[in-house]
Short mmCIF file of N, CA and C in Angstrom, two decimals:
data_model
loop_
_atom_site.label_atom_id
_atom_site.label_comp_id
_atom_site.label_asym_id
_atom_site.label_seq_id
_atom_site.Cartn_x
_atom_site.Cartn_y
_atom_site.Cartn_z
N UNK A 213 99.16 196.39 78.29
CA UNK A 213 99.89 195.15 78.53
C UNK A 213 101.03 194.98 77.53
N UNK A 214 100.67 195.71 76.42
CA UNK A 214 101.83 195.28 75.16
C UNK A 214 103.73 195.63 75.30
N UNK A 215 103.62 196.35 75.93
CA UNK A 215 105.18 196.59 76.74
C UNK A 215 105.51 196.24 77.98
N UNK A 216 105.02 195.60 79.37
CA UNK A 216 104.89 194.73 79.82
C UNK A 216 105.49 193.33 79.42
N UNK A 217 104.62 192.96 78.53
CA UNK A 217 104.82 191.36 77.38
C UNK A 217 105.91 191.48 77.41
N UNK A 218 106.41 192.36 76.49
CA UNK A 218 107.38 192.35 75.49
C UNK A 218 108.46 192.26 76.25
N UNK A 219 108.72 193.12 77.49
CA UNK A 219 109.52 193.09 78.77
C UNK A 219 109.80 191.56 79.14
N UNK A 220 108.47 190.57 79.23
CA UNK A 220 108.46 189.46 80.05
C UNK A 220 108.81 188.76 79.03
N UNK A 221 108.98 188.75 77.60
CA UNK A 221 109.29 188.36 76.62
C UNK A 221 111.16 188.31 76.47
N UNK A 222 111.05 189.06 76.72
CA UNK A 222 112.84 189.55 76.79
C UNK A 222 113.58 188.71 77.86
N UNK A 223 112.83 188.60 79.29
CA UNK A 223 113.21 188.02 80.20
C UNK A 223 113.04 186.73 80.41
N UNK A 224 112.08 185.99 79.53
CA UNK A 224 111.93 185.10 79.48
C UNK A 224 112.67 183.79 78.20
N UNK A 225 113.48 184.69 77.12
CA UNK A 225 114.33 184.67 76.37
C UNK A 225 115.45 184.49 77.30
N UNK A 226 116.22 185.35 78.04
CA UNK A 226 117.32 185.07 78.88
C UNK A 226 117.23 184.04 79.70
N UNK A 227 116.05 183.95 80.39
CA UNK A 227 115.57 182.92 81.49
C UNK A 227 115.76 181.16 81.17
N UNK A 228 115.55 181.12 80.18
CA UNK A 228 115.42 179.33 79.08
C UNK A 228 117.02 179.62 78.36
N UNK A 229 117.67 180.21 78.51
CA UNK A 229 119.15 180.41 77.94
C UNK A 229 119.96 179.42 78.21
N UNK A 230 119.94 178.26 77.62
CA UNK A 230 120.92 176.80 77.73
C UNK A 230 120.34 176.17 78.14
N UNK A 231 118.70 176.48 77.96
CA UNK A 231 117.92 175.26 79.09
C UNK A 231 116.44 174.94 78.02
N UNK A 232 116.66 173.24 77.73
CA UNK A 232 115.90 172.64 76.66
C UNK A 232 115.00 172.12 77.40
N UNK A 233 114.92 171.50 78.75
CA UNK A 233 113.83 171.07 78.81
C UNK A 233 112.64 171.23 79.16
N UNK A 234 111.85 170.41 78.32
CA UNK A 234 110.08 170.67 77.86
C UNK A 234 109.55 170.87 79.21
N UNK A 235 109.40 170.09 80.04
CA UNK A 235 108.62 170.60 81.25
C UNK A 235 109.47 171.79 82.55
N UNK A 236 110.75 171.69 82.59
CA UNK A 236 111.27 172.56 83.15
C UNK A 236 111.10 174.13 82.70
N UNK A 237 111.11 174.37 81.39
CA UNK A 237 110.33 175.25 80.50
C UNK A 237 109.32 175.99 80.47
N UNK A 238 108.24 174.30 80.78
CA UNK A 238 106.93 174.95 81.01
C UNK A 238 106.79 175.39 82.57
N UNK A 239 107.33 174.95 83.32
CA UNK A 239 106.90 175.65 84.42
C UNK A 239 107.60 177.24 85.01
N UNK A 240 108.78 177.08 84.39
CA UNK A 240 109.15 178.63 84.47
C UNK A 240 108.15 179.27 83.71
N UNK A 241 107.85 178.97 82.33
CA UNK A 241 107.33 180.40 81.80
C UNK A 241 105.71 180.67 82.49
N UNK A 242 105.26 179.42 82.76
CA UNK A 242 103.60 179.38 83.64
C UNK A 242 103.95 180.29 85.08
N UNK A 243 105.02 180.18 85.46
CA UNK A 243 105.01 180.91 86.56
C UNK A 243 105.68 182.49 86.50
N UNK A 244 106.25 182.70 85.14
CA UNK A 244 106.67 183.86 84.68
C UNK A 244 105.46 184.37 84.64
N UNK A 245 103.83 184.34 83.66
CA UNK A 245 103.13 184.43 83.48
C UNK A 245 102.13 185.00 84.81
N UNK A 246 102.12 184.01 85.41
CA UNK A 246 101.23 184.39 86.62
C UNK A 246 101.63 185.79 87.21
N UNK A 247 103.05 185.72 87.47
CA UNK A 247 103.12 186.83 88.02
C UNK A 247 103.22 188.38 87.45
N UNK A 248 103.58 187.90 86.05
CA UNK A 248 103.57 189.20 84.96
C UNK A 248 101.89 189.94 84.16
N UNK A 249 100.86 188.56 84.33
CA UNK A 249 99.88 188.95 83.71
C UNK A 249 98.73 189.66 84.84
N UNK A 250 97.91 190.45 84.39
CA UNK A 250 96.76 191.02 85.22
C UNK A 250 95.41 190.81 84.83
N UNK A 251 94.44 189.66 85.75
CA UNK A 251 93.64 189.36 85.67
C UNK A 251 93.35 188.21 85.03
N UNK A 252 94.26 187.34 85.21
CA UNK A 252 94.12 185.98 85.12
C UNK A 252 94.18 184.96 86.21
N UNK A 253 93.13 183.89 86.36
CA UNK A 253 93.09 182.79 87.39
C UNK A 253 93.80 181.52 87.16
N UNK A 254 94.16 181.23 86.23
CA UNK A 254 95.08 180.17 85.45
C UNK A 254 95.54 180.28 84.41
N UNK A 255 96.79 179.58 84.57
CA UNK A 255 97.91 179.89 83.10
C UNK A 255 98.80 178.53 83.34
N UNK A 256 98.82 177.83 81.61
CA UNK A 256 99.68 176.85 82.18
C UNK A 256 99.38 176.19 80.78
N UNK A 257 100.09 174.66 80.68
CA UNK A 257 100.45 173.93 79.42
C UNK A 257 100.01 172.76 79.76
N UNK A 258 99.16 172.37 78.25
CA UNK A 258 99.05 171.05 78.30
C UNK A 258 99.93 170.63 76.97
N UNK A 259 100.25 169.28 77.36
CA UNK A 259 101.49 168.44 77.12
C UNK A 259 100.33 167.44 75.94
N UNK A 260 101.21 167.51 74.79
CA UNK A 260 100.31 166.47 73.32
C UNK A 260 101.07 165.18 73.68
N UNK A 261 100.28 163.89 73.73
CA UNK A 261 100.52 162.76 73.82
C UNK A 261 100.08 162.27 72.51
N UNK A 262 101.01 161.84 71.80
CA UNK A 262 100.55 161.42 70.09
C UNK A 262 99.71 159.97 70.16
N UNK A 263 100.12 159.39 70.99
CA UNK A 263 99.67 157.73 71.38
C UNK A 263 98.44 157.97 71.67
N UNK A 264 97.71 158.66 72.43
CA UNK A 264 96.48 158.87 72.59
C UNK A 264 95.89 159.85 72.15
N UNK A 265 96.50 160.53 70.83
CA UNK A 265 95.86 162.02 70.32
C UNK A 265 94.83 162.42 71.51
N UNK A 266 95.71 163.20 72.89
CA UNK A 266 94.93 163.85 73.85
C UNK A 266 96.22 164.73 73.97
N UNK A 267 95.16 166.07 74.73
CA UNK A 267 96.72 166.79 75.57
C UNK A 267 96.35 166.22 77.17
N UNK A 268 97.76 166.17 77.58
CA UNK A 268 97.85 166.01 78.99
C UNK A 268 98.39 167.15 79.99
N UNK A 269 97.81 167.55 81.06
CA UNK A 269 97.92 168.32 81.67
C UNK A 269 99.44 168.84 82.07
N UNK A 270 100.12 169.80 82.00
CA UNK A 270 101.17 169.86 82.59
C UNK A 270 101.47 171.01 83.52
N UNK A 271 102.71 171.37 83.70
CA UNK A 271 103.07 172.88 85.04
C UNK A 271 101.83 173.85 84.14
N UNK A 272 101.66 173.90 85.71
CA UNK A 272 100.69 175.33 85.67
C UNK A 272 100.50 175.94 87.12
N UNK A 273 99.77 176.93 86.90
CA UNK A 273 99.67 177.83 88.25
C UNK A 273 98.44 178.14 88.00
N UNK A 274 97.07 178.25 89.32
CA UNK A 274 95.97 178.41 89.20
C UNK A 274 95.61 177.28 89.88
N UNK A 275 93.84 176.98 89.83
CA UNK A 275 93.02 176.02 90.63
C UNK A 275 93.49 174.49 89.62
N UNK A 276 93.04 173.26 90.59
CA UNK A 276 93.19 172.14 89.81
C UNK A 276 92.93 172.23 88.84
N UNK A 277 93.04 171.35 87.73
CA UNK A 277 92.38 171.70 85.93
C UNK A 277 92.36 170.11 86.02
N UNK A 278 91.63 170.52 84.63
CA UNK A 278 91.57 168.85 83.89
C UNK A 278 92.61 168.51 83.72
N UNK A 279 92.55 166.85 83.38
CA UNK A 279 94.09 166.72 83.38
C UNK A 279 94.54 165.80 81.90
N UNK A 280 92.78 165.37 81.02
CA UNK A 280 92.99 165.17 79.30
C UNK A 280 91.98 165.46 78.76
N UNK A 281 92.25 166.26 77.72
CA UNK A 281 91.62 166.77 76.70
C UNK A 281 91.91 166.25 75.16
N UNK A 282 90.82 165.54 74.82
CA UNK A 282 90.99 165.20 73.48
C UNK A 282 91.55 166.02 72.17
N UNK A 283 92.18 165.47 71.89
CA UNK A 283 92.55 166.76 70.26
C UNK A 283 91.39 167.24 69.78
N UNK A 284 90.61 168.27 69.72
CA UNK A 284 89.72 168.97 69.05
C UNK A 284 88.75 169.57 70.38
N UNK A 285 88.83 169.00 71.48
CA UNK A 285 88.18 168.80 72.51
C UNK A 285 88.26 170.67 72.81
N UNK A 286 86.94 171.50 73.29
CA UNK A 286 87.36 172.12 74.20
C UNK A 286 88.05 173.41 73.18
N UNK A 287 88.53 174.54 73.99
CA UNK A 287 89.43 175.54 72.99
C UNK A 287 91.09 175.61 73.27
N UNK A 288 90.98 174.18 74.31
CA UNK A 288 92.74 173.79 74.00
C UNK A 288 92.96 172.62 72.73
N UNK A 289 91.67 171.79 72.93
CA UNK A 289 92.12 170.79 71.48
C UNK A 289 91.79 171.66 70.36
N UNK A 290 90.76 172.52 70.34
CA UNK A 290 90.28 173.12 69.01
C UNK A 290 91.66 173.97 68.41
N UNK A 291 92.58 174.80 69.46
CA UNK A 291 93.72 175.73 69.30
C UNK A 291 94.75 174.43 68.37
N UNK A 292 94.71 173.37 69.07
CA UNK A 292 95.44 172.40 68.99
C UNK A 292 95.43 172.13 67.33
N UNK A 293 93.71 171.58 67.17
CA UNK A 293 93.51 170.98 65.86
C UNK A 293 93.56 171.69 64.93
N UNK A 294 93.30 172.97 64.47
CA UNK A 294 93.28 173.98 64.24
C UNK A 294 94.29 174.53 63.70
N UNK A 295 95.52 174.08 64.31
CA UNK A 295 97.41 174.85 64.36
C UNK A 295 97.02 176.64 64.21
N UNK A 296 96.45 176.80 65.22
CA UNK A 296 96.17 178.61 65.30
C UNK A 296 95.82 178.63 67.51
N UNK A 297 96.41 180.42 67.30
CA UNK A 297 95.62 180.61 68.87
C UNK A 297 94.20 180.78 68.71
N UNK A 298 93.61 180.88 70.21
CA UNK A 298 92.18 180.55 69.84
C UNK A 298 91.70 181.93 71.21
N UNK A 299 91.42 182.95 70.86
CA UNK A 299 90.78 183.79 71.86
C UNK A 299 89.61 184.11 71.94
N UNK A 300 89.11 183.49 73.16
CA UNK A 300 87.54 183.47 73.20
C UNK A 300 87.51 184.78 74.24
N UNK A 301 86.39 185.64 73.79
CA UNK A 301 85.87 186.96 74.84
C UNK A 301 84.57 185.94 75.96
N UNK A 302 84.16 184.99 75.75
CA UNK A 302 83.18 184.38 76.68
C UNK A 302 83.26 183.06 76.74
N UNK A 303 83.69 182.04 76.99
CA UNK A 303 84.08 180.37 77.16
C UNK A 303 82.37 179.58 76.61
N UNK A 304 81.47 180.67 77.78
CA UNK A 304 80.31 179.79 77.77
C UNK A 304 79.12 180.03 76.94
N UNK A 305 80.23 180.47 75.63
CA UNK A 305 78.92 180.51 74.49
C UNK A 305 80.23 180.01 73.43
N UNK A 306 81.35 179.42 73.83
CA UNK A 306 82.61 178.55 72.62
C UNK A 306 81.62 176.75 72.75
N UNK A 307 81.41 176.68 71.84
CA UNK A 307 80.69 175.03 71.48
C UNK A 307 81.36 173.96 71.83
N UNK A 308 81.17 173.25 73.01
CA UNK A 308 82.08 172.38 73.33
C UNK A 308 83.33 172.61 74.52
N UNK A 309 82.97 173.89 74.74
CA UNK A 309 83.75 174.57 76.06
C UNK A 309 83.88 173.16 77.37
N UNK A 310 85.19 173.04 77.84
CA UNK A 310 85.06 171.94 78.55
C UNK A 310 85.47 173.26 80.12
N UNK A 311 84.59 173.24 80.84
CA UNK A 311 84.84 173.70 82.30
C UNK A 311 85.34 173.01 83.44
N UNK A 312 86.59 173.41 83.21
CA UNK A 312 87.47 172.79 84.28
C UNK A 312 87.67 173.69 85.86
N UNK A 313 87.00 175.31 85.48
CA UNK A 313 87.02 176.05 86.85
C UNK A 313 85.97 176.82 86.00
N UNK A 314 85.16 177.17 86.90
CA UNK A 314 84.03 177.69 87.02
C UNK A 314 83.61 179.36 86.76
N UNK A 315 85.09 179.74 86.86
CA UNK A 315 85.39 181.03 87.70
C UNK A 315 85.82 181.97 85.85
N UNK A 316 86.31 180.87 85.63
CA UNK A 316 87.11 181.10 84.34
C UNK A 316 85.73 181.22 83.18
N UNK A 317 86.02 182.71 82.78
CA UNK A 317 85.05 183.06 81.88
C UNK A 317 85.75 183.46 80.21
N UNK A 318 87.20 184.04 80.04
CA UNK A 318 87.64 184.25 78.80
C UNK A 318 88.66 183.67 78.74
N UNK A 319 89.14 183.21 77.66
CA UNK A 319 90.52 182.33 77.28
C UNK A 319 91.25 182.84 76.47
N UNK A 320 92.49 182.30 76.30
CA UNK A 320 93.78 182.58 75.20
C UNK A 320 94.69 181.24 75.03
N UNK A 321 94.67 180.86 74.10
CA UNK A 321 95.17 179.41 74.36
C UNK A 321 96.05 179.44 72.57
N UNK A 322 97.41 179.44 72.82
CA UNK A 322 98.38 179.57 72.08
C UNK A 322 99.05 177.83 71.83
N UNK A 323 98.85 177.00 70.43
CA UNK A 323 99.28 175.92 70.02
C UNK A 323 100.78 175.92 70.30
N UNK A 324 101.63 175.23 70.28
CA UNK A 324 103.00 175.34 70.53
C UNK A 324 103.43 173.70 69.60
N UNK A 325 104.11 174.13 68.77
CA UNK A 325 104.20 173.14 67.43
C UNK A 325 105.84 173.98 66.77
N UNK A 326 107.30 172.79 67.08
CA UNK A 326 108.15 172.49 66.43
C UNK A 326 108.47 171.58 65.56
N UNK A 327 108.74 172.18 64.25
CA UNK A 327 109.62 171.43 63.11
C UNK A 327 107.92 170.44 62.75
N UNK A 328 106.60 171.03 62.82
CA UNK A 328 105.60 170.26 62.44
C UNK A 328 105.13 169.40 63.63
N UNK A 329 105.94 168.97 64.32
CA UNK A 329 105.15 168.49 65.82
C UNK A 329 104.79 169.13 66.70
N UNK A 330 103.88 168.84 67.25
CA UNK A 330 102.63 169.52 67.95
C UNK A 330 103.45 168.56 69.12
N UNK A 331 103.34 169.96 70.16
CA UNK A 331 104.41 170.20 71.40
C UNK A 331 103.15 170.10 72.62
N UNK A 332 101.72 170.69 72.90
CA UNK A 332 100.91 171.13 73.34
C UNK A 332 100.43 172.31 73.33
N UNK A 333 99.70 172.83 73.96
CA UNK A 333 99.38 174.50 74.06
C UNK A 333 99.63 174.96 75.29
N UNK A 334 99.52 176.24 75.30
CA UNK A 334 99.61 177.38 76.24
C UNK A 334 98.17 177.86 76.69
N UNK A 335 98.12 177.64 77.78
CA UNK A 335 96.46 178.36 78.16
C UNK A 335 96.50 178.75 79.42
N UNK A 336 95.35 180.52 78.74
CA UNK A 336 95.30 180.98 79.92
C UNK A 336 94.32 181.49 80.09
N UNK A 337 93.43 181.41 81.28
CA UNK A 337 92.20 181.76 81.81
C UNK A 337 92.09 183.38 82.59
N UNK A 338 90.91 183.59 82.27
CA UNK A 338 90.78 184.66 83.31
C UNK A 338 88.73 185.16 83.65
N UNK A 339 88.45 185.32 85.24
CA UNK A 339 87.32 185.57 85.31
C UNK A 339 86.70 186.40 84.97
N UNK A 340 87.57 187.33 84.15
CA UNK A 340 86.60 188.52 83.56
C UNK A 340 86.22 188.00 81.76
N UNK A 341 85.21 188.70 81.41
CA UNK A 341 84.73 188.44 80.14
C UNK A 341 85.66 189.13 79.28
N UNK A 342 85.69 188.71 77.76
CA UNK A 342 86.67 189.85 77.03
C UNK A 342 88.07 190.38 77.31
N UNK A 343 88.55 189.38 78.02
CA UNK A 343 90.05 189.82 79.14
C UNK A 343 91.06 190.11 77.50
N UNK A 344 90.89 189.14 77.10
CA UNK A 344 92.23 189.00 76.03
C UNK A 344 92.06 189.99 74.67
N UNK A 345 92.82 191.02 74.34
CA UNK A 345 93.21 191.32 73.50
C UNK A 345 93.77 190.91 72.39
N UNK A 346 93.73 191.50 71.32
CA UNK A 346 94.26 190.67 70.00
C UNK A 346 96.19 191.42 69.78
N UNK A 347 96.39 192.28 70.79
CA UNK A 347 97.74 192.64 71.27
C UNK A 347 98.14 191.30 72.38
N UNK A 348 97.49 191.41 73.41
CA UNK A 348 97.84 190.27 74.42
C UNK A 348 98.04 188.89 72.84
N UNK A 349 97.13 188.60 72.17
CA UNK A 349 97.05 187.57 71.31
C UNK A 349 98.11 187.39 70.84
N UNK A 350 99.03 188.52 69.96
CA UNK A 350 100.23 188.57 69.38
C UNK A 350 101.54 188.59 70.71
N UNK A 351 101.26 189.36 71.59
CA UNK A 351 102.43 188.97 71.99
C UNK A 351 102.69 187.69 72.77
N UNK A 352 101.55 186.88 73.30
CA UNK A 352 101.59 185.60 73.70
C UNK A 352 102.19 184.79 72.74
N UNK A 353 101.73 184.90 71.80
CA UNK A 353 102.55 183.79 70.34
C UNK A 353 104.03 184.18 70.37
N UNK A 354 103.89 185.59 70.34
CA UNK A 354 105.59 185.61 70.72
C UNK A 354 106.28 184.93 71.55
N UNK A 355 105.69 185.22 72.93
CA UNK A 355 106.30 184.13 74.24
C UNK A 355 106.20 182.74 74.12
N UNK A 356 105.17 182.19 72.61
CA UNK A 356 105.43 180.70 72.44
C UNK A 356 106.28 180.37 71.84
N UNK A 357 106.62 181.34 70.75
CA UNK A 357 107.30 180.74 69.86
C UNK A 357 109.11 181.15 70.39
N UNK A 358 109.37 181.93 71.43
CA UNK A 358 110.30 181.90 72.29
C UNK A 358 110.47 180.35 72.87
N UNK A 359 109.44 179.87 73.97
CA UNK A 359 109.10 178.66 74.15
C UNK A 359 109.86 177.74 73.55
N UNK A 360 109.24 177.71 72.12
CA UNK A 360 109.56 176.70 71.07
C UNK A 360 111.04 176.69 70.73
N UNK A 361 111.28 177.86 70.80
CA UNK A 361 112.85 178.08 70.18
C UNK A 361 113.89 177.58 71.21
N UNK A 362 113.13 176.99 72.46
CA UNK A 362 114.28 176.57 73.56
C UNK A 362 114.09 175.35 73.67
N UNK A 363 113.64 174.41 73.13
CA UNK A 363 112.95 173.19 73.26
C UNK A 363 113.52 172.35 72.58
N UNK A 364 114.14 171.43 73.01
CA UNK A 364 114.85 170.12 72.15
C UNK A 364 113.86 169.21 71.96
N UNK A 365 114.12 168.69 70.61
CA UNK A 365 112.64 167.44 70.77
C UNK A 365 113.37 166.04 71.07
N UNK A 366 114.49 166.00 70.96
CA UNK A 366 115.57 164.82 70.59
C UNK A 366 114.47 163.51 70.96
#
Protein backbone atom coordinates (compact mmCIF):
# COMPACT_ATOMS: atom_id res chain seq x y z
CA UNK A 1 0.00 0.00 0.00
CA UNK A 2 2.96 2.39 0.82
CA UNK A 3 3.39 3.69 -2.87
CA UNK A 4 -0.13 3.64 -3.69
CA UNK A 5 -0.55 6.29 -0.50
CA UNK A 6 2.02 8.19 -1.40
CA UNK A 7 0.58 8.40 -5.11
CA UNK A 8 -2.94 9.35 -3.47
CA UNK A 9 -0.97 11.63 -1.34
CA UNK A 10 0.44 13.57 -4.22
CA UNK A 11 -2.95 13.73 -5.80
CA UNK A 12 -4.60 14.69 -3.15
CA UNK A 13 -2.09 17.67 -2.51
CA UNK A 14 -3.02 18.96 -6.11
CA UNK A 15 -6.70 18.12 -5.59
CA UNK A 16 -7.30 20.82 -2.26
CA UNK A 17 -4.96 23.34 -4.38
CA UNK A 18 -6.76 26.85 -3.60
CA UNK A 19 -9.40 25.09 -1.83
CA UNK A 20 -9.77 25.82 2.19
CA UNK A 21 -12.81 24.54 2.91
CA UNK A 22 -13.19 22.22 6.01
CA UNK A 23 -16.02 20.16 4.86
CA UNK A 24 -15.56 20.45 1.09
CA UNK A 25 -12.08 18.95 2.01
CA UNK A 26 -13.39 16.41 3.94
CA UNK A 27 -15.43 14.97 1.52
CA UNK A 28 -13.04 14.90 -1.36
CA UNK A 29 -10.34 13.28 0.55
CA UNK A 30 -13.16 10.53 2.22
CA UNK A 31 -13.99 9.83 -1.19
CA UNK A 32 -10.34 9.91 -2.50
CA UNK A 33 -9.86 7.25 0.16
CA UNK A 34 -12.60 4.92 -0.59
CA UNK A 35 -11.62 4.51 -3.80
CA UNK A 36 -7.75 4.36 -3.35
CA UNK A 37 -7.80 2.09 -0.17
CA UNK A 38 -8.24 -1.92 -0.18
CA UNK A 39 -10.33 -3.44 2.28
CA UNK A 40 -12.01 -0.93 3.97
CA UNK A 41 -15.96 -0.52 4.75
CA UNK A 42 -15.81 3.10 6.00
CA UNK A 43 -13.66 6.08 5.83
CA UNK A 44 -14.58 9.48 6.78
CA UNK A 45 -14.30 12.58 9.43
CA UNK A 46 -15.65 13.54 12.39
CA UNK A 47 -15.95 17.26 12.87
CA UNK A 48 -14.72 18.64 16.90
CA UNK A 49 -17.45 20.83 18.27
CA UNK A 50 -15.58 22.74 21.20
CA UNK A 51 -19.11 23.86 22.75
CA UNK A 52 -19.95 20.42 23.42
CA UNK A 53 -16.39 18.78 23.67
CA UNK A 54 -17.97 15.97 21.18
CA UNK A 55 -16.93 15.08 17.58
CA UNK A 56 -19.69 15.38 15.15
CA UNK A 57 -20.12 13.29 12.33
CA UNK A 58 -19.10 14.57 9.00
CA UNK A 59 -18.51 13.51 4.85
CA UNK A 60 -17.90 10.09 4.75
CA UNK A 61 -18.38 7.09 2.57
CA UNK A 62 -19.49 3.68 3.98
CA UNK A 63 -22.73 2.43 6.09
CA UNK A 64 -24.61 5.07 8.39
CA UNK A 65 -22.25 5.87 11.49
CA UNK A 66 -22.78 7.53 14.64
CA UNK A 67 -23.25 10.83 14.42
CA UNK A 68 -21.51 12.11 18.37
CA UNK A 69 -18.87 10.91 20.05
CA UNK A 70 -17.68 12.31 23.19
CA UNK A 71 -13.99 13.53 23.45
CA UNK A 72 -12.28 10.45 24.88
CA UNK A 73 -15.25 8.37 23.78
CA UNK A 74 -14.51 5.31 21.63
CA UNK A 75 -10.95 5.23 19.43
CA UNK A 76 -12.11 8.45 17.61
CA UNK A 77 -12.35 10.48 21.01
CA UNK A 78 -9.43 8.47 22.54
CA UNK A 79 -7.21 9.45 18.96
CA UNK A 80 -8.77 12.79 19.70
CA UNK A 81 -7.82 13.09 23.52
CA UNK A 82 -4.75 11.64 23.20
CA UNK A 83 -3.37 14.21 20.15
CA UNK A 84 -1.89 10.80 18.51
CA UNK A 85 -3.31 8.15 15.67
CA UNK A 86 -4.80 5.30 17.23
CA UNK A 87 -4.49 1.75 15.28
CA UNK A 88 -6.37 -0.91 16.61
CA UNK A 89 -5.66 -4.69 14.94
CA UNK A 90 -9.26 -5.76 16.72
CA UNK A 91 -12.02 -2.88 17.82
CA UNK A 92 -13.66 -5.57 20.06
CA UNK A 93 -11.11 -6.06 22.59
CA UNK A 94 -10.21 -1.57 22.41
CA UNK A 95 -12.08 -0.62 26.02
CA UNK A 96 -14.85 1.43 25.31
CA UNK A 97 -15.05 0.59 21.53
CA UNK A 98 -18.29 2.39 20.45
CA UNK A 99 -19.93 0.08 17.42
CA UNK A 100 -21.39 2.01 15.01
CA UNK A 101 -21.26 -1.00 12.13
CA UNK A 102 -20.96 -4.27 13.08
CA UNK A 103 -18.99 -5.40 10.19
CA UNK A 104 -16.13 -3.14 11.16
CA UNK A 105 -13.51 -5.11 13.00
CA UNK A 106 -9.93 -2.94 12.72
CA UNK A 107 -9.43 0.80 12.81
CA UNK A 108 -7.05 3.74 11.95
CA UNK A 109 -8.20 6.89 13.15
CA UNK A 110 -5.73 9.90 12.49
CA UNK A 111 -6.40 13.31 14.98
CA UNK A 112 -6.35 16.32 12.65
CA UNK A 113 -5.25 19.42 14.89
CA UNK A 114 -4.08 23.08 13.37
CA UNK A 115 -2.03 25.79 15.02
CA UNK A 116 -3.17 23.65 18.50
CA UNK A 117 -6.89 23.34 17.55
CA UNK A 118 -8.32 20.21 17.30
CA UNK A 119 -10.01 20.13 13.73
CA UNK A 120 -11.58 16.37 14.26
CA UNK A 121 -10.25 13.03 13.12
CA UNK A 122 -9.92 10.87 10.23
CA UNK A 123 -11.37 7.35 10.51
CA UNK A 124 -11.20 4.42 8.88
CA UNK A 125 -12.75 1.07 9.25
CA UNK A 126 -12.27 -2.15 7.79
CA UNK A 127 -13.89 -5.89 8.26
CA UNK A 128 -10.85 -7.63 8.35
CA UNK A 129 -8.82 -7.99 11.66
CA UNK A 130 -5.22 -6.42 11.68
CA UNK A 131 -6.04 -4.48 8.31
CA UNK A 132 -3.83 -1.44 9.27
CA UNK A 133 -0.27 -1.31 9.09
CA UNK A 134 2.09 0.91 10.92
CA UNK A 135 3.20 2.00 7.02
CA UNK A 136 -0.61 2.53 6.17
CA UNK A 137 -0.27 4.43 9.90
CA UNK A 138 2.48 6.82 8.63
CA UNK A 139 1.31 7.48 5.47
CA UNK A 140 -2.30 8.31 6.57
CA UNK A 141 -0.82 11.08 8.93
CA UNK A 142 0.74 12.20 5.93
CA UNK A 143 -2.64 12.56 4.04
CA UNK A 144 -3.74 14.45 7.36
CA UNK A 145 -1.42 16.60 7.77
CA UNK A 146 -1.79 17.47 3.85
CA UNK A 147 -5.50 17.90 5.02
CA UNK A 148 -4.44 20.31 7.59
CA UNK A 149 -2.17 22.25 5.43
CA UNK A 150 -5.31 23.21 3.20
CA UNK A 151 -7.57 24.27 5.85
CA UNK A 152 -8.34 27.83 6.85
CA UNK A 153 -9.55 28.14 10.37
CA UNK A 154 -10.49 31.94 9.94
Amino acid sequence: MQNVTNLVNQQFDSLLENETDLISNMANAAALLQVSLEDINWVGFYRYVPANDELILGPFQGNVACMHIKNGDGVCGTALKQKHSLRVADVHQFAGHIACDANSNSELVVPLFKDGKALGVLDIDSPSLDRFSSEDEQVLNQFADIFVKHVDLQ
